[in-house]
């Protein structure tokens, strides 16, 4: 008997953003900036901050998973593995994935973290896809959890207004239907290292008094260079993916871009040939939540998604690293509570 090919499809999504809101006007009270300056340059009006004492990124991931489990009536015992994308893990070790799994009652399953900068969720989809399509695991939980406020300098007007905290997750399962993840492109260029980096805190430059005093444990970004790279690579990568899959702009139901900058999002949409009415955008309310931004969009737009919708997911981040994923949505979102 011929074995049918397995496809990895998203069958559930969850999300969470903290209650505490930080507006542009509040930032302007302590930094040399204003609402108009921030809004016109990056499109952000406000962002959410996690202020729960002692809580790290795992808190955001736990809340997102709990949201997904509750709304989709998922049996915890059926989840086979937990993956976590985070640039802001709770600890170097143990893994944030293991913290999330334990707190969500997912006992005994394998867990691991990975860091792919802002495209981390896309990297996670490819990893999860490999597990599912190979038959190794049947239900893969992929979480992106980012407490970006922990690594942004509140005295730096060039980076502090950009980032917010949030968590999102998806469950991937096998199907023989031709839906789910169909193709993906992931790329990197290490020459971008110096333009977007947290210089200290790793094994190359361990923490010490000098690195703390110099603010080297915060995000450092050359905004112009990052902007130029993102505009070029997100658009070109998405078009390449569409062309090799025989897709035109008319075939695309939604583009889901990483929420880094409204001008980057607009340029990416125009490169693909779409109006912003087909683009998921929440940067105005949540800011840049790094690898959590794409799953947070899927969570917010879930009820508008229909089975078989063609989606292009695309992101750019530190490294430089970037990529695009083409997937067919796996279920009618309006059936979920």
XYZ file of C-alpha atoms in Angstrom:
337
model
C 0.000 0.000 0.000
C 1.308 3.437 -0.927
C 2.010 5.648 2.084
C 0.454 9.078 1.758
C 2.659 12.109 2.330
C 2.178 13.855 5.653
C 1.815 17.602 5.902
C 2.345 19.594 9.110
C -0.659 21.815 9.694
C -1.526 24.334 12.388
C -4.590 23.059 14.239
C -4.726 25.546 17.116
C -3.295 28.915 18.130
C -3.015 30.809 21.408
C -1.754 34.180 22.536
C -1.259 36.558 25.409
C -0.201 40.161 25.976
C 0.213 41.742 29.426
C -2.360 44.180 30.774
C 0.068 47.042 31.422
C 0.172 49.532 28.544
C 3.030 51.947 27.846
C 1.998 54.795 25.535
C 4.146 57.088 23.431
C 3.098 60.033 25.578
C 4.374 58.259 28.695
C 7.718 57.594 27.002
C 7.894 61.254 25.945
C 7.668 62.316 29.570
C 11.123 60.898 30.244
C 12.868 60.808 26.849
C 13.527 63.397 24.143
C 10.773 62.206 21.805
C 7.036 62.577 21.193
C 4.043 60.638 19.941
C 4.262 62.044 16.411
C 7.977 61.230 16.067
C 7.468 57.601 17.119
C 4.254 57.070 15.157
C 5.532 58.489 11.868
C 8.798 56.560 11.973
C 7.701 53.137 13.170
C 3.895 53.130 13.426
C 3.722 52.303 17.134
C 1.216 54.032 19.429
C 1.591 51.807 22.484
C 3.107 48.548 23.678
C 2.470 46.052 26.500
C 4.942 45.460 29.333
C 5.149 42.502 31.708
C 5.403 43.987 35.198
C 4.612 40.908 37.282
C 7.414 40.674 39.856
C 9.839 37.846 39.159
C 8.110 36.837 35.911
C 10.134 36.102 32.792
C 9.283 35.097 29.256
C 7.909 31.758 30.441
C 5.004 33.634 32.072
C 3.986 34.960 28.645
C 4.343 31.527 27.060
C 2.364 29.835 29.828
C -0.513 32.279 29.415
C -0.530 31.772 25.641
C -0.572 27.978 25.968
C -3.307 28.108 28.589
C -5.373 30.263 26.244
C -4.919 27.749 23.422
C -5.690 24.710 25.572
C -8.854 26.276 26.952
C -10.296 27.545 23.679
C -9.434 24.504 21.559
C -10.260 21.781 24.108
C -6.895 20.065 23.593
C -6.022 16.969 25.580
C -2.698 17.747 27.270
C -1.590 14.120 27.317
C -1.521 14.060 23.496
C 1.153 16.756 23.140
C 4.451 15.065 22.260
C 7.056 17.838 22.470
C 7.375 21.522 23.431
C 9.595 23.954 21.512
C 10.215 27.532 22.587
C 11.593 30.419 20.538
C 12.897 33.225 22.726
C 15.566 35.900 22.612
C 14.835 36.577 26.276
C 14.762 33.158 27.995
C 14.169 32.964 31.724
C 17.633 31.455 32.214
C 20.578 30.249 30.160
C 19.427 26.898 31.522
C 17.142 25.148 32.246
C 15.075 25.758 29.121
C 12.130 28.116 29.086
C 10.238 25.401 27.198
C 10.580 23.124 30.211
C 9.234 25.815 32.532
C 6.235 26.352 30.259
C 5.590 22.610 29.969
C 5.740 22.074 33.731
C 3.423 24.965 34.549
C 0.933 23.866 31.883
C 0.813 20.269 33.131
C 2.660 18.783 30.161
C 4.681 16.359 32.248
C 7.450 14.176 30.887
C 7.577 15.495 27.315
C 10.859 16.550 25.667
C 11.434 20.311 25.661
C 14.023 22.613 24.189
C 14.632 26.289 23.413
C 16.144 27.844 20.321
C 17.005 31.381 19.323
C 16.460 32.598 15.780
C 16.094 36.320 16.523
C 12.901 37.904 15.181
C 12.332 35.142 12.572
C 12.523 32.549 15.373
C 8.889 31.501 14.915
C 9.582 30.741 11.242
C 12.605 28.660 12.213
C 10.405 26.863 14.724
C 7.804 26.079 12.077
C 10.453 24.414 9.922
C 11.749 22.396 12.884
C 8.226 21.360 13.874
C 7.449 20.529 10.264
C 10.382 18.140 10.169
C 9.217 16.359 13.313
C 5.662 16.004 12.017
C 6.358 15.085 8.394
C 8.907 12.459 9.454
C 6.344 10.858 11.733
C 8.582 11.267 14.768
C 6.001 13.329 16.688
C 2.287 13.771 16.047
C 1.518 16.874 18.084
C 4.190 19.559 18.356
C 3.638 22.632 20.539
C 5.604 25.645 19.301
C 5.762 28.665 21.622
C 7.284 32.105 21.061
C 7.695 34.115 24.260
C 9.460 37.460 24.403
C 9.953 39.800 27.353
C 11.740 42.404 25.265
C 11.409 45.017 28.008
C 14.080 43.061 29.891
C 16.741 43.850 27.282
C 15.833 47.361 26.134
C 17.485 50.418 27.623
C 14.842 52.772 29.069
C 17.226 55.678 28.470
C 17.725 54.978 24.747
C 15.127 56.769 22.653
C 16.206 54.878 19.519
C 15.304 51.429 20.854
C 13.134 51.766 23.961
C 9.966 52.880 22.085
C 10.201 49.962 19.651
C 9.678 46.858 21.733
C 6.883 45.196 23.675
C 6.246 41.949 25.540
C 4.012 39.083 24.435
C 3.661 35.385 23.778
C 2.046 33.239 21.107
C 1.840 29.542 20.334
C 0.580 27.053 17.764
C -0.040 23.316 17.710
C 1.103 21.419 14.632
C -0.264 18.016 13.652
C 0.030 15.664 10.673
C -2.554 15.445 7.906
C -2.707 13.791 4.505
C -4.751 16.709 3.169
C -2.731 19.158 1.125
C -2.911 21.875 3.770
C -0.412 23.120 6.326
C 3.189 24.180 5.707
C 3.932 23.841 2.004
C 7.303 25.532 1.598
C 9.805 27.753 3.343
C 12.950 29.797 2.779
C 15.327 30.616 5.650
C 18.565 32.529 5.197
C 21.225 34.370 7.181
C 24.185 36.684 6.700
C 26.534 36.996 9.663
C 27.872 40.288 8.297
C 24.861 41.902 9.942
C 26.073 40.986 13.428
C 27.223 44.443 14.536
C 24.049 46.200 13.364
C 21.646 44.422 15.726
C 23.128 42.771 18.793
C 23.141 42.478 22.560
C 26.926 42.654 23.003
C 27.393 41.173 26.493
C 26.014 38.373 28.613
C 27.104 35.399 26.534
C 30.272 33.329 26.680
C 32.142 35.690 24.318
C 31.693 38.603 26.729
C 30.490 37.357 30.124
C 28.810 39.785 32.510
C 31.000 41.983 34.660
C 30.797 45.434 36.225
C 32.223 47.063 33.100
C 29.688 45.485 30.713
C 26.804 46.451 32.988
C 28.031 50.025 33.403
C 28.472 50.324 29.627
C 24.891 49.190 28.953
C 26.063 46.218 26.913
C 23.256 43.985 28.154
C 20.677 45.941 26.171
C 19.712 45.790 22.495
C 22.033 47.833 20.265
C 20.670 48.623 16.814
C 21.771 50.541 13.739
C 18.242 51.367 12.658
C 18.978 52.561 9.115
C 20.947 49.456 8.165
C 18.407 47.097 9.706
C 15.558 48.937 7.978
C 17.229 48.682 4.582
C 17.945 44.970 5.003
C 14.440 44.167 6.207
C 12.711 46.037 3.377
C 14.785 44.231 0.783
C 14.929 40.713 2.187
C 11.376 40.266 3.492
C 9.877 41.348 0.183
C 12.310 39.524 -2.100
C 12.163 36.324 -0.063
C 8.362 36.304 -0.116
C 8.201 36.894 -3.869
C 10.738 34.116 -4.489
C 8.646 31.745 -2.393
C 5.468 32.679 -4.257
C 7.088 32.289 -7.668
C 8.457 28.837 -6.996
C 5.010 27.721 -5.807
C 3.135 29.255 -8.727
C 1.337 31.833 -6.578
C 0.237 35.323 -7.577
C -0.930 38.097 -5.268
C -4.508 37.087 -6.090
C -3.902 33.662 -4.520
C -2.821 35.091 -1.158
C -5.455 35.512 1.534
C -3.111 37.070 4.109
C 0.466 38.224 4.521
C 1.696 37.902 8.117
C 4.836 40.027 8.499
C 7.032 40.394 11.531
C 5.880 43.557 13.294
C 9.114 45.546 13.345
C 8.241 48.806 11.607
C 5.116 49.967 9.769
C 7.162 51.256 6.841
C 8.809 47.837 6.472
C 5.398 46.152 6.571
C 4.049 48.539 3.918
C 7.075 48.021 1.649
C 6.786 44.232 1.970
C 3.096 44.322 1.022
C 3.787 46.500 -2.023
C 6.617 44.186 -3.136
C 4.195 41.245 -3.070
C 1.499 43.300 -4.779
C -1.037 43.433 -1.962
C -2.909 46.214 -0.227
C -2.717 46.549 3.531
C -6.259 45.139 3.773
C -4.679 41.696 3.294
C -1.874 42.260 5.809
C -2.081 41.423 9.517
C -0.928 44.451 11.519
C -0.828 44.908 15.293
C 2.413 46.869 15.696
C 0.438 50.008 16.550
C -0.861 48.347 19.740
C 1.877 45.884 20.726
C 5.102 47.237 19.257
C 7.835 44.852 18.149
C 7.395 41.606 20.093
C 10.228 39.913 18.184
C 9.576 36.223 17.417
C 6.164 36.410 19.131
C 4.800 38.963 16.662
C 3.698 36.514 13.932
C 1.907 34.013 16.214
C 0.250 36.953 17.990
C -1.112 38.073 14.616
C -2.430 34.577 13.891
C -4.072 34.571 17.324
C -5.776 37.923 16.774
C -6.915 37.110 13.237
C -7.867 33.482 13.977
C -11.616 33.987 13.514
C -11.042 35.524 10.066
C -8.966 32.581 8.829
C -10.606 29.885 6.732
C -9.431 26.382 5.945
C -7.322 26.434 2.795
C -6.388 30.136 2.995
C -2.947 30.797 1.517
C -0.705 32.656 3.982
C 2.772 34.087 3.525
C 4.671 34.588 6.800
C 7.857 36.646 6.652
C 10.396 38.119 9.084
C 13.853 39.700 9.374
C 16.105 40.015 12.399
C 19.517 39.987 14.053
C 22.341 38.098 12.463
C 21.137 39.085 9.917
C 18.597 36.324 9.516
C 15.374 36.275 7.523
C 12.871 34.047 5.818
C 9.366 33.341 4.553
C 6.951 30.455 5.031
C 4.063 29.499 2.738
C 1.237 27.616 4.398
C -2.384 26.716 3.818
C -4.466 27.346 6.907
C -5.814 24.182 8.523
C -9.214 25.052 9.982
C -12.075 27.543 10.045
C -11.198 29.948 12.818
C -14.757 31.103 13.364
C -15.607 27.684 14.829
C -13.299 28.270 17.806
C -14.660 29.834 20.973
